[in-house]
Amino acid sequence: MEFKAWFQCINPDCQNRYDLTDIVYRCKKCNELLEVQHDMELLKQRSPEKWKTLFESRYRRNEWPYGSAVWGKRELVCPAVENENIVSTYEGGTNLFWAERLGHQIGLDDLWVKQCGMAHTGSFKDLGMTVLVSMVKQMISKGKNIKAVACASTGDTSAALAAYCALADIPAIVFLPKDKVSLTQLIQPITHGVLTLSLDTDFDGCMKLVQEVCQKNDIYLANSMNSLRIEGQKTISFEIVQQFNWKVPDFVIVPGGNLGNVSAIGKGFQMFYDLGLIDKLPRLVCAQAQMADPLYRSFKNGFKTFESIQAKKTLASAIQIGDPVSYKKAIRALQTFDGIVEEASESELANAVGKANKTGLLCCPHTGVALAVLEKLVERGDIKKSDRVVVISTANGLKFTDFLFNYHTNQIEGIQSDHAFSPVELAADYEAVRKAILEKIES
């Protein structure tokens, strides 16, 4: 079958359509965001069992490009790209970690952490970037005038764009807020030889600039307002279902900044449900840092209004966003999925990371936001002991070693590190070493 997909305006009173090869990010008629729509009637001509059999036959195999957990679902993601134009690093298929020990500490029997940071560039952003850069390569091969691809970033998007464009030999430009990303995140686009602009502003300022630059200079925009990114990120939901043997968890908790990921995850579950591959939907939870919480404020008034804010400095730097582009998509997903929005303070998110890492995880601060929110929902009784819960871990903890070091040396201003753990410095002497060991293991 020749499966079909297109861009469509999210405004129900408009629904204007555009081809996936059109360079368009907002509806030209009403200026709303777009989303990728698929010909669902065509997809439904294949039975749920046949879809499952097909996806299982491809999962983590080595037949190009289907071993990628994104391109293994290409019919449901982006059927328009020809194989020779797919730019892939074998992304997806990341570990679904059974956090049994941490779950018992929190009061849950069935806690899982989807470790999206176990990826080529160390974050979930690879899932969307493979689709976007592949589409750019496809468009260039058909004669589209695209000089480069650009993004504003708090670190992880820039790393993914840089790596995928380097792989595809396509020029890339990243806009980063000066002194607001970790050194590890900063070095990723630099080491790939990508033009890296460190701007004296925050993410929202970078976002305004990159949109203007792209609009006026034949440069393609790679931020999540480009809904090709969402198509790749929705495969997180596909993976979770497949890893649970086609069962659906009760709750999925997602850190929220620019709010593309919560809408993507909702879209993935909805698509599987509409195709009959699952028989229920999970409840979605969006977890925000208290210092950057416009969606939480909107949730508190029943989503009657939404107002952007000036985000304040937070340890969860990747979600330090006060003017999220995808808020309408996120609100729609949360309303469909009986969703909850909750926030976490700096102390709560830092100590949630400290607690989780002592049970064998290695969390980034954004995952800490989700874990802190999880604890609140368990304490309130919104999440029950027997519920199956998946926390989305968005990035590899090794990207944030400066945060982890400062936490364990009690150097984060205003925060008491409840789970700090430091090395013991000793002389190279047997008795001193023996004493230190026995004092620890026998205490």
XYZ file of N, CA and C in Angstrom, residues 70-329:
780
model
N 12.174 4.067 15.236
C 11.343 5.061 14.543
C 10.968 4.541 13.157
N 11.973 4.163 12.374
C 11.706 3.761 10.995
C 11.118 2.361 10.901
N 11.186 1.608 11.982
C 10.470 0.346 12.044
C 8.966 0.534 12.045
N 8.518 1.768 12.301
C 7.085 2.130 12.252
C 6.866 3.184 11.159
N 7.647 3.141 10.107
C 7.659 4.238 9.128
C 6.284 4.542 8.549
N 5.437 3.506 8.361
C 4.105 3.730 7.792
C 3.259 4.636 8.679
N 3.519 4.599 9.995
C 2.766 5.384 10.967
C 3.469 6.688 11.316
N 4.654 6.895 10.734
C 5.472 8.059 11.098
C 5.657 8.995 9.910
N 6.363 8.522 8.881
C 6.672 9.388 7.741
C 6.891 8.539 6.500
N 5.811 8.133 5.838
C 5.947 7.229 4.688
C 6.528 7.899 3.443
N 6.692 9.227 3.465
C 7.082 9.949 2.248
C 8.573 9.872 1.938
N 9.403 9.484 2.895
C 10.858 9.516 2.688
C 11.331 8.224 2.029
N 12.124 8.373 0.986
C 12.715 7.212 0.315
C 13.884 6.686 1.146
N 14.124 5.390 1.070
C 15.151 4.752 1.905
C 16.515 5.431 1.805
N 16.900 5.841 0.600
C 18.232 6.412 0.424
C 18.373 7.786 1.083
N 17.254 8.388 1.466
C 17.306 9.701 2.114
C 17.099 9.633 3.624
N 16.911 8.448 4.159
C 16.735 8.320 5.607
C 18.077 8.520 6.306
N 18.080 9.390 7.302
C 19.269 9.683 8.101
C 19.006 9.122 9.498
N 19.684 8.026 9.833
C 19.353 7.295 11.060
C 20.612 6.871 11.805
N 20.519 6.849 13.124
C 21.598 6.336 13.978
C 21.128 5.106 14.759
N 20.105 4.404 14.208
C 19.536 3.229 14.900
C 18.890 3.673 16.210
N 18.175 4.802 16.145
C 17.605 5.420 17.339
C 16.409 4.631 17.880
N 16.083 4.936 19.121
C 14.952 4.290 19.772
C 15.315 2.937 20.363
N 14.313 2.200 20.759
C 14.549 0.898 21.381
C 15.262 1.023 22.710
N 15.083 2.164 23.377
C 15.782 2.410 24.641
C 15.185 1.592 25.782
N 15.981 1.428 26.811
C 15.633 0.556 27.926
C 14.381 1.034 28.672
N 13.483 0.112 28.931
C 12.368 0.348 29.843
C 12.765 -0.295 31.168
N 13.239 0.524 32.079
C 13.911 0.087 33.303
C 12.887 -0.156 34.411
N 12.883 -1.361 34.952
C 11.986 -1.642 36.072
C 12.624 -1.084 37.342
N 12.096 0.023 37.825
C 12.647 0.702 38.996
C 12.007 0.137 40.260
N 12.210 -1.142 40.485
C 11.531 -1.846 41.571
C 11.890 -1.256 42.935
N 13.182 -1.061 43.188
C 13.608 -0.579 44.506
C 13.101 0.841 44.761
N 13.244 1.723 43.769
C 12.741 3.087 43.928
C 11.230 3.089 44.087
N 10.550 2.262 43.322
C 9.095 2.181 43.433
C 8.644 1.819 44.825
N 9.305 0.836 45.438
C 8.935 0.429 46.796
C 9.175 1.559 47.790
N 10.237 2.346 47.585
C 10.495 3.479 48.477
C 9.405 4.540 48.366
N 8.899 4.718 47.151
C 7.854 5.727 46.925
C 6.481 5.210 47.322
N 6.283 3.880 47.238
C 4.992 3.289 47.564
C 4.282 2.706 46.362
N 5.073 2.220 45.385
C 4.505 1.631 44.171
C 5.066 0.237 43.949
N 4.229 -0.626 43.380
C 4.675 -1.986 43.057
C 5.169 -2.107 41.622
N 4.828 -1.127 40.760
C 5.030 -1.326 39.317
C 5.515 -0.038 38.661
N 6.708 0.408 39.047
C 7.282 1.640 38.511
C 8.342 1.328 37.456
N 8.269 2.032 36.336
C 9.195 1.854 35.224
C 9.712 3.214 34.779
N 10.947 3.234 34.307
C 11.537 4.464 33.787
C 11.963 4.208 32.343
N 11.356 4.930 31.424
C 11.711 4.814 30.002
C 12.935 5.689 29.759
N 14.081 5.057 29.560
C 15.354 5.765 29.547
C 15.699 6.263 28.136
N 15.014 7.319 27.742
C 15.202 7.867 26.395
C 16.588 8.472 26.204
N 17.306 8.717 27.302
C 18.664 9.236 27.193
C 19.678 8.217 26.717
N 19.290 6.947 26.638
C 20.188 5.923 26.088
C 20.092 5.962 24.571
N 20.586 7.074 24.018
C 20.435 7.355 22.597
C 21.757 7.857 22.047
N 21.827 8.020 20.736
C 23.077 8.419 20.089
C 23.631 9.719 20.659
N 22.773 10.718 20.840
C 23.245 11.991 21.396
C 22.842 12.171 22.854
N 22.251 11.154 23.444
C 21.968 11.188 24.873
C 20.646 11.800 25.270
N 19.692 11.910 24.340
C 18.363 12.396 24.727
C 17.308 11.901 23.748
N 16.033 12.114 24.127
C 14.907 11.687 23.286
C 14.826 12.490 21.992
N 15.560 13.587 21.896
C 15.451 14.459 20.718
C 15.880 13.748 19.430
N 16.672 12.688 19.542
C 17.071 11.930 18.351
C 15.849 11.375 17.609
N 14.814 11.021 18.353
C 13.638 10.392 17.750
C 12.947 11.316 16.760
N 12.858 12.589 17.108
C 12.249 13.547 16.195
C 13.202 14.021 15.120
N 14.482 14.124 15.475
C 15.435 14.688 14.524
C 15.697 13.761 13.345
N 15.633 12.449 13.561
C 15.829 11.544 12.428
C 14.759 11.759 11.369
N 13.530 12.036 11.797
C 12.448 12.272 10.842
C 12.647 13.608 10.131
N 12.939 14.649 10.897
C 13.062 15.979 10.309
C 14.232 16.061 9.326
N 15.409 15.585 9.727
C 16.574 15.686 8.852
C 16.415 14.773 7.630
N 15.776 13.625 7.804
C 15.498 12.759 6.651
C 14.582 13.465 5.655
N 13.574 14.171 6.156
C 12.661 14.905 5.280
C 13.394 16.031 4.569
N 14.328 16.696 5.261
C 15.122 17.757 4.636
C 15.965 17.168 3.510
N 16.603 16.030 3.773
C 17.411 15.380 2.735
C 16.542 14.993 1.540
N 15.337 14.509 1.807
C 14.399 14.163 0.745
C 14.049 15.406 -0.083
N 13.768 16.519 0.598
C 13.394 17.742 -0.102
C 14.547 18.282 -0.936
N 15.765 18.257 -0.380
C 16.934 18.720 -1.132
C 17.141 17.866 -2.380
N 16.931 16.552 -2.239
C 17.107 15.649 -3.391
C 16.096 15.935 -4.495
N 14.970 16.569 -4.133
C 13.933 16.902 -5.118
C 14.026 18.356 -5.581
N 15.125 19.044 -5.181
C 15.364 20.385 -5.708
C 14.947 21.539 -4.821
N 14.507 21.288 -3.582
C 14.146 22.380 -2.674
C 15.391 23.181 -2.299
N 15.233 24.499 -2.240
C 16.341 25.382 -1.885
C 16.406 25.535 -0.363
N 17.170 24.685 0.283
C 17.368 24.748 1.732
C 18.867 24.916 1.975
N 19.259 26.079 2.476
C 20.676 26.378 2.673
C 21.245 25.700 3.921
N 20.414 25.557 4.936
C 20.860 24.981 6.208
C 19.629 24.655 7.033
N 19.853 23.986 8.166
C 18.793 23.687 9.140
C 19.201 24.329 10.455
N 18.252 24.949 11.161
C 18.590 25.682 12.388
C 17.601 25.381 13.494
N 18.060 25.540 14.739
C 17.171 25.381 15.893
C 17.627 26.279 17.029
N 16.672 26.669 17.860
C 16.967 27.209 19.181
C 16.937 26.037 20.144
N 17.757 26.097 21.184
C 17.865 24.913 22.033
C 18.282 25.279 23.449
N 17.885 24.428 24.380
C 18.432 24.469 25.735
C 19.489 23.383 25.900
N 19.925 22.791 24.785
C 21.044 21.853 24.828
C 20.836 20.583 24.040
N 19.762 19.855 24.314
C 19.599 18.534 23.714
C 19.173 18.580 22.250
N 18.297 19.535 21.890
C 17.892 19.662 20.491
C 19.083 20.003 19.612
N 19.934 20.905 20.097
C 21.111 21.299 19.313
C 22.049 20.117 19.101
N 22.205 19.280 20.107
C 23.067 18.102 19.982
C 22.531 17.150 18.923
N 21.221 16.922 18.947
C 20.620 16.004 17.979
C 20.695 16.574 16.568
N 20.359 17.848 16.412
C 20.417 18.455 15.078
C 21.835 18.401 14.528
N 22.814 18.729 15.367
C 24.207 18.743 14.927
C 24.648 17.364 14.446
N 24.326 16.337 15.223
C 24.757 14.978 14.866
C 24.102 14.498 13.578
N 22.804 14.702 13.448
C 22.098 14.194 12.272
C 22.470 14.973 11.010
N 22.681 16.284 11.138
C 23.100 17.057 9.977
C 24.541 16.719 9.585
N 25.393 16.460 10.579
C 26.763 16.032 10.264
C 26.744 14.702 9.513
N 25.873 13.800 9.947
C 25.748 12.493 9.287
C 25.263 12.651 7.844
N 24.344 13.605 7.641
C 23.743 13.805 6.319
C 24.532 14.785 5.452
N 25.562 15.419 5.999
C 26.337 16.448 5.298
C 25.445 17.610 4.872
N 24.629 18.075 5.825
C 23.756 19.235 5.627
C 24.180 20.313 6.620
N 24.405 21.545 6.204
C 24.795 22.602 7.149
C 23.741 22.822 8.229
N 24.209 23.079 9.448
C 23.293 23.305 10.571
C 23.763 24.506 11.387
N 22.806 25.155 12.059
C 23.088 26.298 12.924
C 22.297 26.102 14.208
N 22.936 26.279 15.359
C 22.213 26.158 16.624
C 22.306 27.461 17.400
N 21.191 27.863 17.989
C 21.072 29.068 18.806
C 20.951 28.626 20.265
N 21.937 28.950 21.087
C 21.932 28.539 22.488
C 21.927 29.763 23.406
N 21.184 29.708 24.519
C 21.251 30.794 25.501
C 22.566 30.721 26.278
N 23.322 31.805 26.271
C 24.642 31.830 26.882
C 24.582 31.479 28.365
N 25.473 30.579 28.782
C 25.639 30.176 30.189
C 24.401 29.486 30.767
N 23.539 28.946 29.909
C 22.324 28.287 30.403
C 22.232 26.827 29.962
N 23.320 26.293 29.410
C 23.380 24.868 29.079
C 24.642 24.295 29.707
N 24.644 22.988 29.945
C 25.819 22.366 30.547
C 26.962 22.323 29.535
N 28.183 22.229 30.036
C 29.354 22.142 29.159
C 29.244 20.953 28.225
N 28.738 19.845 28.742
C 28.584 18.647 27.913
C 27.637 18.904 26.754
N 26.539 19.601 27.018
C 25.592 19.911 25.951
C 26.184 20.906 24.957
N 26.944 21.881 25.458
C 27.552 22.886 24.589
C 28.567 22.272 23.636
N 29.329 21.306 24.125
C 30.411 20.748 23.305
C 29.883 19.840 22.203
N 28.666 19.316 22.338
C 28.163 18.381 21.324
C 28.046 19.017 19.939
N 27.355 20.165 19.766
C 27.330 20.755 18.420
C 28.700 21.248 17.966
N 29.521 21.711 18.917
C 30.853 22.196 18.551
C 31.687 21.067 17.970
N 31.657 19.899 18.605
C 32.502 18.795 18.142
C 32.042 18.241 16.796
N 30.773 18.485 16.428
C 30.288 18.064 15.114
C 30.560 19.123 14.044
N 31.226 20.219 14.435
C 31.578 21.242 13.464
C 30.414 22.088 13.004
N 29.421 22.261 13.882
C 28.215 23.010 13.535
C 28.333 24.441 14.052
N 27.863 25.405 13.264
C 27.864 26.807 13.681
C 27.033 26.961 14.951
N 27.691 27.342 16.040
C 27.054 27.424 17.353
C 27.039 28.877 17.810
N 25.832 29.438 17.949
C 25.666 30.825 18.356
C 25.240 30.866 19.822
N 26.095 31.398 20.676
C 25.806 31.528 22.106
C 25.297 32.944 22.354
N 24.002 33.080 22.605
C 23.352 34.384 22.625
C 23.018 34.824 24.052
N 23.164 36.104 24.293
C 22.914 36.669 25.616
C 21.410 36.876 25.807
N 20.699 35.762 25.934
C 19.255 35.774 26.130
C 18.858 34.420 26.696
N 17.570 34.195 26.876
C 17.100 32.880 27.319
C 16.587 32.093 26.117
N 16.034 30.899 26.373
C 15.553 30.067 25.268
C 14.483 30.794 24.470
N 13.558 31.453 25.158
C 12.477 32.124 24.447
C 13.020 33.197 23.502
N 14.085 33.893 23.927
C 14.720 34.869 23.054
C 15.375 34.216 21.856
N 16.044 33.085 22.081
C 16.640 32.328 20.977
C 15.576 31.865 19.995
N 14.432 31.447 20.530
C 13.359 30.938 19.686
C 12.811 32.024 18.760
N 12.659 33.225 19.284
C 12.177 34.329 18.441
C 13.164 34.630 17.313
N 14.448 34.631 17.639
C 15.471 34.934 16.639
C 15.569 33.861 15.560
N 15.546 32.603 15.961
C 15.721 31.542 14.963
C 14.542 31.504 13.995
N 13.340 31.811 14.479
C 12.192 31.850 13.570
C 12.356 32.943 12.525
N 12.841 34.111 12.951
C 13.037 35.221 12.019
C 14.127 34.889 10.996
N 15.226 34.306 11.473
C 16.331 33.943 10.582
C 15.871 32.919 9.548
N 15.138 31.905 9.989
C 14.673 30.866 9.063
C 13.703 31.434 8.026
N 12.822 32.283 8.477
C 11.797 32.833 7.591
C 12.400 33.670 6.461
N 13.486 34.363 6.741
C 14.024 35.340 5.787
C 15.221 34.839 4.982
N 15.714 33.620 5.245
C 16.990 33.226 4.651
C 17.039 31.806 4.089
N 15.918 31.216 3.722
C 15.886 29.861 3.144
C 16.579 28.842 4.047
N 16.384 28.999 5.356
C 16.923 28.060 6.350
C 15.746 27.329 6.978
N 15.867 26.026 7.129
C 14.745 25.194 7.593
C 14.748 25.127 9.107
N 13.575 25.298 9.712
C 13.445 25.337 11.170
C 13.274 23.936 11.740
N 14.077 23.623 12.766
C 14.080 22.262 13.325
C 13.502 22.177 14.725
N 12.889 23.241 15.224
C 12.279 23.155 16.554
C 10.963 22.397 16.507
N 10.427 22.074 17.700
C 9.276 21.170 17.752
C 7.982 21.815 17.273
N 7.992 23.127 16.979
C 6.828 23.694 16.293
C 6.736 23.120 14.874
N 7.844 22.571 14.388
C 7.839 21.791 13.153
C 7.351 20.383 13.509
N 6.158 20.047 13.061
C 5.506 18.833 13.557
C 6.117 17.546 13.030
N 7.103 17.627 12.121
C 7.837 16.409 11.760
C 8.558 15.843 12.968
N 9.036 16.728 13.856
C 9.704 16.277 15.077
C 8.757 15.451 15.949
N 7.530 15.905 16.050
C 6.540 15.225 16.892
C 6.301 13.802 16.400
N 6.339 13.608 15.082
C 6.100 12.280 14.516
C 7.137 11.275 15.012
N 8.387 11.706 15.112
C 9.401 10.796 15.635
C 9.249 10.562 17.119
N 8.938 11.625 17.851
C 8.839 11.522 19.312
C 7.627 10.707 19.757
N 6.590 10.621 18.929
C 5.416 9.834 19.324
C 5.741 8.347 19.389
N 6.882 7.936 18.792
C 7.237 6.516 18.844
C 7.655 6.074 20.245
N 7.869 7.025 21.157
C 8.077 6.653 22.566
C 6.886 5.829 23.045
N 5.688 6.266 22.712
C 4.470 5.536 23.104
C 4.414 4.171 22.439
N 4.764 4.129 21.153
C 4.778 2.853 20.441
C 5.718 1.866 21.136
N 6.904 2.352 21.503
C 7.900 1.491 22.151
C 7.408 0.970 23.493
N 6.840 1.862 24.296
C 6.361 1.456 25.621
C 5.349 0.326 25.493
N 4.394 0.483 24.587
C 3.365 -0.544 24.387
C 3.998 -1.857 23.940
N 4.905 -1.792 22.981
C 5.544 -3.009 22.479
C 6.395 -3.661 23.560
N 7.095 -2.866 24.363
C 7.938 -3.427 25.423
C 7.112 -4.046 26.544
N 5.873 -3.629 26.686
C 4.955 -4.236 27.652
C 4.097 -5.325 27.011
N 4.559 -5.882 25.904
C 3.823 -6.941 25.203
C 2.413 -6.494 24.834
N 2.345 -5.274 24.286
C 1.121 -4.679 23.750
C 0.092 -4.352 24.825
N 0.577 -4.103 26.031
C -0.270 -3.628 27.124
C 0.024 -2.152 27.390
N -0.913 -1.461 28.019
C -0.820 -0.018 28.238
C -0.658 0.267 29.730
N 0.309 1.106 30.119
C 0.432 1.464 31.540
C -0.746 2.326 31.986
N -0.873 2.484 33.287
C -1.960 3.307 33.818
C -1.630 4.795 33.766
N -0.363 5.137 34.026
C 0.070 6.533 34.018
C 1.389 6.660 33.262
N 1.536 7.760 32.524
C 2.810 8.130 31.914
C 3.118 9.564 32.341
N 4.290 9.764 32.937
C 4.672 11.074 33.479
C 5.795 11.648 32.622
N 5.581 12.849 32.098
C 6.479 13.463 31.117
C 6.945 14.827 31.614
N 8.251 15.092 31.680
C 8.699 16.460 31.971
C 8.248 17.390 30.844
N 7.831 18.615 31.194
C 7.290 19.526 30.189
C 7.976 20.873 30.169
N 8.495 21.266 29.004
C 9.082 22.587 28.814
C 8.418 23.285 27.649
N 8.880 22.972 26.430
C 8.249 23.535 25.233
C 6.976 22.789 24.859
N 6.718 21.663 25.544
C 5.470 20.899 25.538
C 5.224 20.098 24.260
N 6.266 19.935 23.434
C 6.107 19.067 22.269
C 6.022 17.603 22.642
N 6.776 17.204 23.685
C 6.861 15.778 23.987
C 5.574 15.220 24.586
N 4.929 15.983 25.456
C 3.682 15.477 26.049
C 2.614 15.328 24.967
N 2.578 16.252 24.012
C 1.608 16.123 22.924
C 1.989 14.972 21.995
N 3.299 14.767 21.789
C 3.748 13.657 20.937
C 3.382 12.313 21.549
N 3.615 12.172 22.835
C 3.320 10.902 23.508
C 1.821 10.618 23.493
N 1.031 11.657 23.704
C -0.414 11.486 23.581
C -0.809 11.051 22.185
N -0.186 11.647 21.187
C -0.513 11.322 19.797
C -0.181 9.868 19.474
N 0.951 9.387 20.006
C 1.333 8.011 19.745
C 0.342 7.007 20.313
N -0.039 7.205 21.578
C -1.025 6.297 22.177
C -2.358 6.367 21.440
N -2.780 7.578 21.055
C -4.059 7.743 20.366
C -4.055 7.014 19.025
N -2.931 7.077 18.326
C -2.854 6.423 17.018
C -2.942 4.902 17.157
N -2.221 4.344 18.124
C -2.314 2.899 18.369
C -3.741 2.501 18.765
N -4.391 3.342 19.560
C -5.764 3.058 19.989
C -6.712 3.079 18.782
N -6.570 4.095 17.935
C -7.454 4.215 16.772
C -7.258 3.073 15.786
N -6.055 2.505 15.739
C -5.783 1.377 14.837
C -6.117 0.030 15.470
N -6.547 0.042 16.736
C -6.946 -1.193 17.396
C -5.794 -2.000 17.968
N -4.599 -1.411 18.057
C -3.460 -2.137 18.606
C -3.480 -2.159 20.128
N -4.188 -1.212 20.744
C -4.398 -1.201 22.199
C -5.870 -0.932 22.468
N -6.319 -1.303 23.671
C -7.745 -1.180 23.957
C -8.060 -0.153 25.046
N -7.050 0.614 25.493
C -7.304 1.686 26.449
C -6.211 2.732 26.315
N -6.423 3.881 26.921
C -5.438 4.955 26.938
C -4.933 5.158 28.361
N -3.661 5.513 28.532
C -3.158 5.818 29.875
C -3.585 7.227 30.286
N -3.396 7.558 31.545
C -3.508 8.953 31.972
C -2.142 9.610 31.795
N -2.153 10.818 31.266
C -0.915 11.565 31.065
C -0.704 12.563 32.191
N 0.536 12.689 32.627
C 0.917 13.694 33.619
C 2.047 14.519 33.028
N 1.885 15.826 33.022
C 2.958 16.728 32.610
C 3.584 17.317 33.867
N 4.893 17.154 34.004
C 5.626 17.611 35.185
C 6.451 18.843 34.822
N 6.205 19.947 35.508
C 6.934 21.178 35.229
C 7.765 21.621 36.427
N 8.880 22.289 36.129
C 9.660 22.927 37.186
C 8.902 24.152 37.681
N 8.894 24.353 38.985
C 8.162 25.475 39.582
C 8.638 26.817 39.030
N 9.889 26.892 38.603
C 10.446 28.144 38.095
C 10.050 28.414 36.644
N 9.402 27.464 36.007
C 8.989 27.604 34.598
C 7.716 26.795 34.398
N 6.600 27.297 34.919
C 5.398 26.466 35.044
C 4.129 27.058 34.426
N 4.170 27.621 33.218
C 2.950 28.229 32.678
C 1.816 27.234 32.457
N 2.129 25.985 32.093
C 1.060 25.002 31.881
C 0.413 24.611 33.202
N 1.213 24.491 34.261
C 0.660 24.183 35.579
C -0.323 25.271 36.009
N 0.033 26.525 35.780
C -0.857 27.632 36.148
C -2.159 27.568 35.356
N -2.056 27.195 34.084
C -3.255 27.056 33.264
C -4.118 25.893 33.738
N -3.473 24.786 34.109
C -4.195 23.618 34.623
C -4.980 23.974 35.880
N -4.394 24.811 36.734
C -5.050 25.179 37.987
C -6.348 25.950 37.744
N -6.459 26.609 36.588
C -7.728 27.290 36.288
C -8.561 26.534 35.253
N -8.307 25.223 35.158
C -9.086 24.375 34.261
C -8.804 24.621 32.795
N -7.604 25.092 32.486
C -7.198 25.417 31.113
C -8.086 26.487 30.480
N -8.742 27.301 31.323
C -9.599 28.361 30.763
C -8.766 29.440 30.082
N -7.573 29.675 30.609
C -6.660 30.638 30.000
C -5.252 30.053 30.022
N -4.405 30.595 29.168
C -2.984 30.246 29.201
C -2.185 31.523 28.987
N -1.258 31.790 29.892
C -0.429 32.984 29.783
C 1.042 32.593 29.877
N 1.834 33.072 28.931
C 3.276 32.849 29.007
C 3.861 33.644 30.162
N 5.007 33.189 30.657
C 5.669 33.846 31.780
C 7.151 34.021 31.443
N 7.851 34.778 32.258
C 9.302 34.858 32.170
C 9.869 33.740 33.035
N 10.398 32.706 32.403
C 10.920 31.570 33.166
C 12.114 32.009 33.999
N 12.184 31.482 35.221
C 13.310 31.778 36.108
C 14.333 30.643 36.031
N 15.529 30.910 36.507
C 16.595 29.920 36.442
C 16.215 28.677 37.229
N 16.380 27.522 36.595
C 16.076 26.246 37.240
C 17.178 25.241 36.944
N 17.384 24.314 37.860
C 18.334 23.224 37.642
C 17.927 22.384 36.435
N 16.632 22.330 36.175
C 16.104 21.604 35.010
C 16.163 22.527 33.796
N 17.378 22.813 33.332
C 17.603 23.869 32.339
C 16.907 23.607 31.009
N 16.752 22.352 30.635
C 16.149 22.036 29.340
C 14.664 22.378 29.290
N 14.024 22.528 30.449
C 12.603 22.899 30.461
C 12.402 24.278 31.082
N 13.451 25.100 31.046
C 13.361 26.484 31.514
C 12.769 27.343 30.395
N 11.480 27.141 30.167
C 10.775 27.769 29.044
C 9.463 28.355 29.562
N 9.287 29.641 29.356
C 8.083 30.300 29.845
C 7.046 30.563 28.772
N 7.449 30.426 27.501
C 6.544 30.699 26.388
C 6.543 29.496 25.447
N 6.002 28.371 25.879
C 6.077 27.128 25.102
C 5.254 27.197 23.817
N 5.864 26.765 22.735
C 5.218 26.834 21.424
C 4.025 25.885 21.341
N 4.158 24.700 21.920
C 3.163 23.632 21.690
C 2.100 23.546 22.782
N 1.806 24.655 23.454
C 0.885 24.546 24.596
C -0.520 24.119 24.179
N -0.994 24.542 23.014
C -2.346 24.157 22.595
C -2.426 22.654 22.330
N -1.388 22.113 21.695
C -1.356 20.670 21.456
C -1.298 19.909 22.773
